[in-house]
């Protein structure tokens, strides 16, 4: 029960934090686009994309450390925990230095790579310098976050992370109100990402785990975790490339305007991406402990129930978004950008691939990663090559088509080969019962509601969205409760609501 409460708390606070983050991304795009203009906002888009892509230098330690920290805690091996923490801290500081060197090198040739004017190139260089300065504390804070997650403190960690999101909202308001320039905005916004570090350090000290914040290299600790991390890195680099090289390709081939269009669609699609990705980080520590204890029954419960819950959650969001995608784009950036609607819908539907987040947690704690590396390499190289050529015909849409192909390849590989062969799961049962049936039910409701409202004329766009989404949500939630939730699910919901109401009445 304690584990269930920790998972629930972690997911709940991750969702709250990610909703805030998604809200920032959603509302900041049109505001900054209007305030700075498409060209200048495109500079921010490229700088952020390059910096995010450099997170691949993590080399799999973000997953590896959570796995091994969790394992050490189960075994009460605090000496191993301390040595891995100090070694990881040193590793991340070295990576921050490498990160800085890469960014400096990029700034030397930025005008040629992205075809920037002299003025834009000078601004871009200053944005890069800001990222270099903040890279050291940001990278160092990663290992603290990983240790907290391993201690089942995901909920607490997400509450602290919420402070950075709120701070970014304040910076956005001050930028518009005080008419700050692009450099000032970017500097303040980037500095918000380090305010959580003192809180992390304080909480770790209170755990009394014997942790030292002095970076130090322990060969044995690194030798134990490195092979697993390199396996994660080997396929992670391809996944990262498929996700984050797209706007860089757009900047190189089509210019800053296409990057801005991409960021508009991304601002909406990221609402789903951020929410859907909440589950892996929360489930991973528990999946590690289940695997460590050899609890096959709990492992299968994570696979079946986790996939079903995430599919239901994603189905509501995906079909809810596509139901009003045109209206959202018009409200978001104006009717002149309505040509982005088909690309938004395609991107949003591709995010249904996130339904296997629970299974991904189980994959990450397994040691059978070699074939995943090969498949990820093929999917990424094919996807990025396809994107480069499709941009000639479809413009910005080319990178979204290619990404959809990448997702289809990945999902098909896992269900057809990896889950049944390597993990010995009944992938057909998981796919049909935990994904296909729930998504078909929710999808049918979404299509029916869209068809009904296509015959109705509601002139007020806000009223149209509210009515459509309310009808969809009401029908979908009733059907989900009645047909997609198990008896134990319903009993838990009833007990939770009853407890909440009693507490509220007191």
Coordinates of C-alpha atoms in Angstrom, one line a residue:
X1 CA 0.0 0.0 0.0
X2 CA 2.9 2.3 0.8
X3 CA 4.3 1.8 -2.7
X4 CA 0.9 2.5 -4.3
X5 CA 0.6 5.7 -2.3
X6 CA 4.1 6.8 -3.3
X7 CA 3.4 6.1 -7.0
X8 CA 0.0 7.9 -6.8
X9 CA 1.6 10.9 -5.0
X10 CA 4.5 10.9 -7.5
X11 CA 2.2 10.7 -10.5
X12 CA -0.2 13.3 -9.1
X13 CA 2.5 15.9 -8.3
X14 CA 4.3 15.1 -11.6
X15 CA 1.1 15.9 -13.4
X16 CA 0.5 19.1 -11.5
X17 CA 4.1 20.2 -12.2
X18 CA 4.0 19.1 -15.8
X19 CA 0.6 20.8 -16.3
X20 CA 2.2 24.1 -15.0
X21 CA 5.2 23.5 -17.3
X22 CA 2.9 22.8 -20.2
X23 CA 0.8 25.8 -19.4
X24 CA 3.9 27.9 -19.5
X25 CA 4.9 26.5 -22.9
X26 CA 1.4 26.8 -24.2
X27 CA 0.8 30.4 -23.3
X28 CA 4.4 31.7 -23.7
X29 CA 4.6 30.8 -27.4
X30 CA 2.0 33.2 -28.7
X31 CA 3.0 35.9 -26.3
X32 CA 6.7 35.7 -27.1
X33 CA 6.0 35.2 -30.8
X34 CA 4.0 38.5 -30.8
X35 CA 6.5 40.3 -28.5
X36 CA 9.8 39.3 -30.2
X37 CA 8.5 38.4 -33.7
X38 CA 9.0 35.2 -35.6
X39 CA 12.7 35.7 -36.5
X40 CA 13.8 36.6 -33.0
X41 CA 11.7 33.9 -31.4
X42 CA 13.2 31.4 -33.8
X43 CA 16.6 32.2 -32.3
X44 CA 15.3 31.1 -28.9
X45 CA 13.8 28.0 -30.4
X46 CA 17.1 26.9 -31.9
X47 CA 19.2 27.8 -28.8
X48 CA 16.8 25.7 -26.6
X49 CA 16.7 22.8 -29.0
X50 CA 20.5 22.6 -29.2
X51 CA 20.8 22.8 -25.4
X52 CA 18.2 20.1 -24.9
X53 CA 19.9 17.9 -27.5
X54 CA 23.2 18.2 -25.5
X55 CA 21.4 16.4 -22.6
X56 CA 22.4 13.3 -24.5
X57 CA 25.8 13.8 -22.9
X58 CA 24.1 12.4 -19.8
X59 CA 25.1 9.0 -21.3
X60 CA 22.2 7.2 -19.6
X61 CA 23.1 8.1 -16.0
X62 CA 19.7 9.7 -15.5
X63 CA 18.1 6.2 -15.7
X64 CA 21.2 4.2 -14.5
X65 CA 21.6 6.1 -11.3
X66 CA 17.9 5.8 -10.4
X67 CA 18.2 2.0 -11.0
X68 CA 21.3 1.6 -8.9
X69 CA 20.4 4.1 -6.2
X70 CA 17.1 2.2 -5.8
X71 CA 19.0 -1.1 -5.7
X72 CA 21.5 0.1 -3.0
X73 CA 18.6 1.4 -0.9
X74 CA 16.8 -2.0 -1.0
X75 CA 20.1 -3.7 0.1
X76 CA 20.8 -0.9 2.7
X77 CA 24.2 -0.5 1.0
X78 CA 24.8 3.1 2.0
X79 CA 28.5 3.0 1.3
X80 CA 27.8 2.0 -2.3
X81 CA 25.2 4.7 -2.5
X82 CA 27.6 7.4 -1.3
X83 CA 30.4 6.3 -3.7
X84 CA 28.1 6.3 -6.7
X85 CA 26.6 9.7 -5.7
X86 CA 30.1 11.3 -5.5
X87 CA 31.3 9.7 -8.6
X88 CA 28.2 10.8 -10.5
X89 CA 28.6 14.3 -9.3
X90 CA 32.2 14.4 -10.6
X91 CA 31.0 12.9 -13.9
X92 CA 28.3 15.5 -14.3
X93 CA 30.7 18.4 -13.7
X94 CA 33.0 17.0 -16.4
X95 CA 30.0 16.7 -18.7
X96 CA 29.1 20.3 -18.0
X97 CA 32.6 21.3 -19.2
X98 CA 32.2 19.3 -22.4
X99 CA 28.7 20.9 -22.8
X100 CA 30.3 24.3 -22.6
X101 CA 33.0 23.4 -25.2
X102 CA 30.4 22.2 -27.6
X103 CA 28.3 25.4 -27.2
X104 CA 31.4 27.6 -27.6
X105 CA 32.3 25.7 -30.8
X106 CA 28.7 26.1 -32.1
X107 CA 28.8 29.9 -31.5
X108 CA 31.9 30.3 -33.6
X109 CA 30.1 29.0 -36.7
X110 CA 26.4 29.8 -35.9
X111 CA 26.0 32.3 -38.7
X112 CA 27.1 29.8 -41.4
X113 CA 25.1 26.8 -39.9
X114 CA 21.8 28.6 -39.4
X115 CA 22.2 31.4 -42.1
X116 CA 21.9 34.2 -39.5
X117 CA 22.3 37.9 -40.2
X118 CA 25.0 39.8 -38.3
X119 CA 22.5 41.1 -35.8
X120 CA 20.8 37.8 -35.2
X121 CA 24.1 36.0 -34.9
X122 CA 25.2 38.4 -32.2
X123 CA 22.0 37.8 -30.2
X124 CA 22.3 34.0 -30.7
X125 CA 25.9 34.0 -29.4
X126 CA 24.7 35.8 -26.2
X127 CA 22.0 33.2 -25.7
X128 CA 24.6 30.5 -26.0
X129 CA 26.8 32.1 -23.4
X130 CA 23.9 32.2 -21.0
X131 CA 23.4 28.5 -21.4
X132 CA 27.1 27.9 -20.9
X133 CA 27.1 29.7 -17.5
X134 CA 24.1 27.9 -16.1
X135 CA 25.1 24.4 -17.5
X136 CA 27.4 23.7 -14.4
X137 CA 24.8 24.0 -11.6
X138 CA 22.1 22.4 -13.8
X139 CA 24.2 19.3 -14.6
X140 CA 25.3 19.0 -11.0
X141 CA 21.7 19.2 -9.7
X142 CA 20.7 16.2 -11.9
X143 CA 22.3 13.6 -9.5
X144 CA 20.5 15.1 -6.5
X145 CA 17.2 14.8 -8.3
X146 CA 18.0 11.1 -9.2
X147 CA 18.7 10.3 -5.5
X148 CA 15.5 11.9 -4.3
X149 CA 13.5 9.9 -6.9
X150 CA 15.1 6.7 -5.8
X151 CA 14.0 7.5 -2.2
X152 CA 10.3 7.6 -3.3
X153 CA 10.4 11.4 -2.9
X154 CA 9.1 12.1 -6.4
X155 CA 6.1 13.9 -5.0
X156 CA 8.3 16.2 -2.9
X157 CA 10.8 16.7 -5.7
X158 CA 8.0 17.7 -8.1
X159 CA 6.6 20.2 -5.6
X160 CA 10.0 21.9 -5.4
X161 CA 10.3 21.8 -9.2
X162 CA 7.0 23.5 -9.4
X163 CA 8.8 26.6 -7.9
X164 CA 10.9 26.9 -11.0
X165 CA 7.9 26.7 -13.3
X166 CA 6.1 29.4 -11.3
X167 CA 9.3 31.6 -11.4
X168 CA 9.3 31.2 -15.2
X169 CA 5.7 32.4 -15.4
X170 CA 6.8 35.5 -13.3
X171 CA 9.7 36.1 -15.7
X172 CA 7.3 35.9 -18.7
X173 CA 5.0 38.5 -17.1
X174 CA 7.9 40.8 -16.2
X175 CA 9.3 40.6 -19.7
X176 CA 6.0 41.8 -21.3
X177 CA 5.2 44.3 -18.5
X178 CA 8.7 45.8 -18.2
X179 CA 9.4 45.4 -22.0
X180 CA 12.7 43.5 -21.4
X181 CA 14.8 42.6 -24.4
X182 CA 15.4 39.0 -25.6
X183 CA 18.7 38.6 -23.8
X184 CA 17.3 39.7 -20.4
X185 CA 14.3 37.4 -20.8
X186 CA 16.5 34.4 -21.7
X187 CA 18.9 35.0 -18.9
X188 CA 16.2 35.3 -16.2
X189 CA 14.3 32.4 -17.6
X190 CA 17.4 30.1 -17.7
X191 CA 18.4 31.1 -14.1
X192 CA 15.0 29.8 -12.9
X193 CA 16.2 26.3 -13.6
X194 CA 18.8 26.4 -10.7
X195 CA 16.7 27.7 -7.8
X196 CA 15.6 24.2 -6.8
X197 CA 19.2 23.0 -6.1
X198 CA 19.6 24.4 -2.5
X199 CA 16.3 22.7 -1.6
X200 CA 17.5 19.4 -3.1
X201 CA 20.8 19.5 -1.1
X202 CA 18.9 20.4 2.1
X203 CA 16.5 17.5 1.8
X204 CA 19.3 15.0 1.0
X205 CA 21.1 16.0 4.2
X206 CA 18.0 15.4 6.2
X207 CA 17.7 11.8 4.9
X208 CA 20.9 10.9 6.8
X209 CA 22.3 8.6 4.1
X210 CA 25.9 9.6 4.7
X211 CA 26.0 11.5 1.4
X212 CA 28.9 13.8 0.7
X213 CA 28.6 16.6 -1.9
X214 CA 32.3 16.5 -2.6
X215 CA 32.9 15.2 -6.2
X216 CA 35.1 12.2 -6.1
X217 CA 35.9 9.3 -8.4
X218 CA 35.4 5.7 -7.2
X219 CA 36.4 3.2 -9.9
X220 CA 34.4 0.3 -8.5
X221 CA 31.2 2.4 -8.3
X222 CA 31.5 3.6 -11.9
X223 CA 32.5 0.2 -13.2
X224 CA 29.3 -1.2 -11.8
X225 CA 26.9 1.4 -13.2
X226 CA 28.7 2.3 -16.4
X227 CA 27.9 -0.7 -18.6
X228 CA 24.2 -0.3 -17.9
X229 CA 24.3 3.4 -18.5
X230 CA 26.2 3.0 -21.8
X231 CA 23.5 0.6 -22.9
X232 CA 20.8 3.2 -22.2
X233 CA 22.9 5.8 -23.8
X234 CA 23.4 3.7 -26.9
X235 CA 19.7 3.7 -27.8
X236 CA 19.0 7.0 -26.0
X237 CA 21.2 8.9 -28.3
X238 CA 19.0 7.8 -31.2
X239 CA 15.8 8.6 -29.4
X240 CA 17.1 12.0 -28.5
X241 CA 18.2 12.6 -32.1
X242 CA 14.8 11.7 -33.4
X243 CA 13.1 14.1 -31.0
X244 CA 15.4 17.1 -30.8
X245 CA 17.3 17.4 -34.1
X246 CA 14.1 18.2 -36.0
X247 CA 14.0 22.0 -35.2
X248 CA 17.8 22.1 -35.8
X249 CA 17.2 20.6 -39.3
X250 CA 14.5 23.1 -39.9
X251 CA 16.8 26.0 -39.0
X252 CA 19.5 24.6 -41.2
X253 CA 17.3 24.0 -44.3
X254 CA 14.2 26.3 -44.1
X255 CA 15.1 29.1 -41.8
X256 CA 13.9 30.8 -38.6
X257 CA 10.3 31.2 -39.7
X258 CA 9.8 27.4 -40.1
X259 CA 11.4 26.9 -36.6
X260 CA 8.8 29.4 -35.2
X261 CA 6.0 27.4 -36.9
X262 CA 7.4 24.2 -35.4
X263 CA 7.5 25.8 -31.9
X264 CA 3.8 26.8 -32.3
X265 CA 2.8 23.2 -32.9
X266 CA 5.2 22.0 -30.4
X267 CA 3.8 24.3 -27.7
X268 CA 0.4 22.5 -28.0
X269 CA 1.8 18.9 -28.6
X270 CA 4.1 19.3 -25.6
X271 CA 1.1 19.5 -23.3
X272 CA 0.5 15.8 -24.1
X273 CA 4.1 14.9 -24.4
X274 CA 5.0 16.3 -20.9
X275 CA 1.9 14.8 -19.3
X276 CA 2.5 11.4 -20.9
X277 CA 6.2 11.3 -20.0
X278 CA 5.4 11.8 -16.3
X279 CA 4.9 8.1 -15.7
X280 CA 8.3 6.6 -16.6
X281 CA 10.2 8.6 -14.0
X282 CA 7.7 7.7 -11.3
X283 CA 7.3 4.0 -12.1
X284 CA 11.1 3.3 -12.8
X285 CA 12.2 3.1 -9.1
X286 CA 9.3 0.8 -8.3
X287 CA 10.0 -1.4 -11.4
X288 CA 13.6 -1.7 -10.2
X289 CA 12.6 -2.8 -6.8
X290 CA 10.0 -5.3 -8.1
X291 CA 12.7 -6.8 -10.5
X292 CA 15.3 -6.8 -7.7
X293 CA 12.9 -8.8 -5.4
X294 CA 11.9 -11.2 -8.3
X295 CA 8.2 -10.3 -7.9
X296 CA 6.9 -11.5 -11.3
X297 CA 3.3 -11.0 -10.4
X298 CA 3.8 -7.3 -9.5
X299 CA 5.9 -6.9 -12.7
X300 CA 3.0 -8.2 -14.8
X301 CA 0.6 -6.0 -12.9
X302 CA 2.7 -2.9 -13.8
X303 CA 2.7 -4.0 -17.5
X304 CA -1.0 -4.7 -17.8
X305 CA -2.6 -2.1 -15.4
X306 CA 0.0 0.6 -16.0
X307 CA -0.5 0.4 -19.8
X308 CA -4.3 0.5 -19.4
X309 CA -4.3 3.5 -17.1
X310 CA -1.8 5.4 -19.2
X311 CA -3.8 4.6 -22.4
X312 CA -7.0 5.9 -20.9
X313 CA -5.3 9.0 -19.8
X314 CA -3.7 9.6 -23.2
X315 CA -6.9 8.8 -25.0
X316 CA -8.8 11.4 -23.2
X317 CA -6.2 14.1 -23.9
X318 CA -5.4 13.1 -27.5
X319 CA -9.0 12.9 -28.7
X320 CA -9.9 15.9 -26.5
X321 CA -7.2 18.0 -28.3
X322 CA -8.0 16.8 -31.8
X323 CA -11.7 17.5 -31.2
X324 CA -11.0 21.2 -31.0
X325 CA -7.6 21.5 -32.7
X326 CA -8.7 24.1 -35.3
X327 CA -10.3 26.3 -32.8
X328 CA -7.3 26.0 -30.5
X329 CA -4.9 27.1 -33.3
X330 CA -7.1 30.0 -34.2
X331 CA -7.2 31.2 -30.5
X332 CA -3.6 30.4 -30.0
X333 CA -1.9 32.2 -32.9
X334 CA -4.7 33.5 -35.2
X335 CA -6.6 32.2 -38.2
X336 CA -3.7 33.0 -40.5
X337 CA -1.9 30.0 -39.0
X338 CA -4.8 27.5 -39.4
X339 CA -2.7 25.7 -42.0
X340 CA -0.8 24.2 -39.0
X341 CA -3.9 22.2 -37.9
X342 CA -3.3 18.9 -39.9
X343 CA 0.3 18.8 -38.7
X344 CA -0.8 19.4 -35.1
X345 CA -3.3 16.5 -35.4
X346 CA -0.7 14.2 -36.9
X347 CA 1.8 15.0 -34.1
X348 CA -0.8 14.6 -31.4
X349 CA -1.9 11.2 -32.7
X350 CA 1.7 10.0 -32.8
X351 CA 1.9 10.7 -29.1
X352 CA -0.3 7.7 -28.5
X353 CA 3.0 5.9 -28.7
X354 CA 3.6 7.0 -25.1
X355 CA 1.0 4.4 -23.9
X356 CA 3.9 2.0 -23.3
X357 CA 5.5 4.1 -20.6
X358 CA 4.9 1.5 -17.9
X359 CA 6.5 -1.1 -20.1
X360 CA 9.4 1.2 -20.8
X361 CA 10.1 1.3 -17.1
X362 CA 10.3 -2.5 -17.1
X363 CA 12.5 -2.4 -20.2
X364 CA 14.9 0.1 -18.5
X365 CA 15.5 -2.2 -15.6
X366 CA 16.2 -5.3 -17.8
X367 CA 19.6 -6.1 -19.2
X368 CA 18.4 -7.0 -22.7
X369 CA 19.0 -3.7 -24.4
X370 CA 21.3 -4.6 -27.4
X371 CA 18.5 -5.2 -29.9
X372 CA 16.8 -2.0 -28.8
X373 CA 20.0 -0.1 -29.8
X374 CA 20.0 -1.6 -33.3
X375 CA 16.3 -0.8 -33.8
X376 CA 16.6 2.7 -32.4
X377 CA 19.6 3.4 -34.7
X378 CA 17.7 2.2 -37.8
X379 CA 14.5 4.1 -36.9
X380 CA 16.3 7.3 -36.1
X381 CA 18.5 7.3 -39.2
X382 CA 15.6 6.5 -41.4
X383 CA 13.4 9.1 -39.7
X384 CA 15.9 11.9 -39.9
X385 CA 16.8 11.1 -43.5
X386 CA 13.2 11.0 -44.5
X387 CA 12.6 14.4 -42.7
X388 CA 15.4 16.0 -44.7
X389 CA 13.9 15.1 -48.0
X390 CA 10.2 15.5 -47.0
X391 CA 10.9 19.1 -46.0
X392 CA 11.3 20.0 -49.7
X393 CA 7.6 19.0 -50.3
X394 CA 5.9 19.5 -47.0
X395 CA 8.0 22.2 -45.3
X396 CA 7.7 22.0 -41.6
X397 CA 5.3 19.1 -41.9
X398 CA 8.0 16.9 -43.2
X399 CA 9.6 16.5 -39.8
X400 CA 6.3 15.6 -38.2
X401 CA 5.5 12.9 -40.9
X402 CA 9.0 11.4 -40.3
X403 CA 8.6 11.4 -36.6
X404 CA 5.3 9.6 -36.9
X405 CA 7.1 6.9 -38.9
X406 CA 9.7 6.7 -36.2
X407 CA 7.0 6.1 -33.5
X408 CA 5.2 3.4 -35.6
X409 CA 8.5 1.5 -36.1
X410 CA 9.4 1.6 -32.4
X411 CA 6.0 0.5 -31.1
X412 CA 5.7 -2.3 -33.7
X413 CA 9.2 -3.6 -32.8
X414 CA 8.5 -3.7 -29.1
X415 CA 5.1 -5.5 -29.4
X416 CA 6.1 -7.9 -32.3
X417 CA 9.6 -8.8 -31.0
X418 CA 10.9 -7.4 -27.8
X419 CA 8.2 -7.9 -25.2
X420 CA 7.4 -11.5 -26.1
X421 CA 11.0 -12.6 -26.9
X422 CA 13.1 -10.7 -24.3
X423 CA 10.7 -10.0 -21.4
X424 CA 8.5 -13.1 -22.0
X425 CA 5.3 -11.0 -21.8
X426 CA 2.1 -11.8 -23.7
X427 CA 2.4 -8.7 -25.9
X428 CA -0.8 -9.5 -27.9
X429 CA -2.8 -9.5 -24.6
X430 CA -1.2 -6.3 -23.4
X431 CA -1.8 -4.6 -26.8
X432 CA -5.4 -5.7 -27.3
X433 CA -6.7 -5.5 -23.7
X434 CA -4.6 -2.6 -22.3
X435 CA -4.2 -0.4 -25.3
X436 CA -6.4 -1.2 -28.4
X437 CA -9.7 -1.7 -26.6
X438 CA -9.5 1.4 -24.4
X439 CA -8.3 3.6 -27.2
X440 CA -10.9 2.3 -29.6
X441 CA -13.7 3.0 -27.1
X442 CA -12.5 6.5 -26.4
X443 CA -11.7 7.2 -30.0
X444 CA -15.2 6.1 -31.1
X445 CA -16.7 8.6 -28.6
X446 CA -14.4 11.4 -29.9
X447 CA -15.3 10.7 -33.5
X448 CA -19.0 10.6 -32.7
X449 CA -18.9 13.9 -30.8
X450 CA -16.9 15.6 -33.7
X451 CA -19.5 14.3 -36.2
X452 CA -22.4 15.5 -34.2
X453 CA -20.9 19.0 -33.7
X454 CA -20.0 19.2 -37.4
X455 CA -23.7 19.6 -38.1
X456 CA -24.2 22.2 -35.4
X457 CA -23.4 25.9 -35.9
X458 CA -22.1 27.7 -32.8
X459 CA -20.6 31.0 -33.7
X460 CA -18.8 31.7 -30.5
X461 CA -15.5 29.9 -30.6
X462 CA -15.1 29.7 -26.9
X463 CA -18.6 28.4 -26.4
X464 CA -18.0 25.8 -29.1
X465 CA -14.9 24.5 -27.5
X466 CA -16.5 24.4 -24.0
X467 CA -19.6 22.5 -25.2
X468 CA -17.7 20.0 -27.4
X469 CA -15.1 19.2 -24.7
X470 CA -17.7 19.0 -21.9
X471 CA -19.9 16.6 -23.9
X472 CA -16.9 14.5 -24.8
X473 CA -15.5 14.4 -21.2
X474 CA -18.9 13.6 -19.7
X475 CA -19.6 10.7 -22.0
X476 CA -16.1 9.4 -22.0
X477 CA -15.7 9.4 -18.2
X478 CA -19.0 7.6 -17.7
X479 CA -18.0 4.9 -20.3
X480 CA -14.5 4.6 -18.9
X481 CA -15.8 4.1 -15.3
X482 CA -18.4 1.6 -16.4
X483 CA -16.5 -0.5 -18.9
X484 CA -12.8 0.2 -18.7
X485 CA -12.2 0.2 -14.9
X486 CA -12.1 -3.1 -13.0
X487 CA -14.0 -3.8 -9.9
X488 CA -10.9 -3.1 -7.7
X489 CA -10.4 0.2 -9.6
X490 CA -13.9 1.3 -8.8
X491 CA -13.6 0.3 -5.2
X492 CA -10.4 2.3 -4.8
X493 CA -12.0 5.3 -6.5
X494 CA -15.1 5.1 -4.2
X495 CA -12.9 4.8 -1.1
X496 CA -10.6 7.6 -2.2
X497 CA -13.6 10.0 -2.9
X498 CA -15.3 9.0 0.4
X499 CA -12.1 9.7 2.4
X500 CA -11.7 13.0 0.6
X501 CA -15.3 14.1 1.3
X502 CA -15.1 13.1 4.9
X503 CA -11.8 15.0 5.3
X504 CA -13.4 18.0 3.6
X505 CA -16.5 18.0 5.8
X506 CA -14.3 18.0 8.9

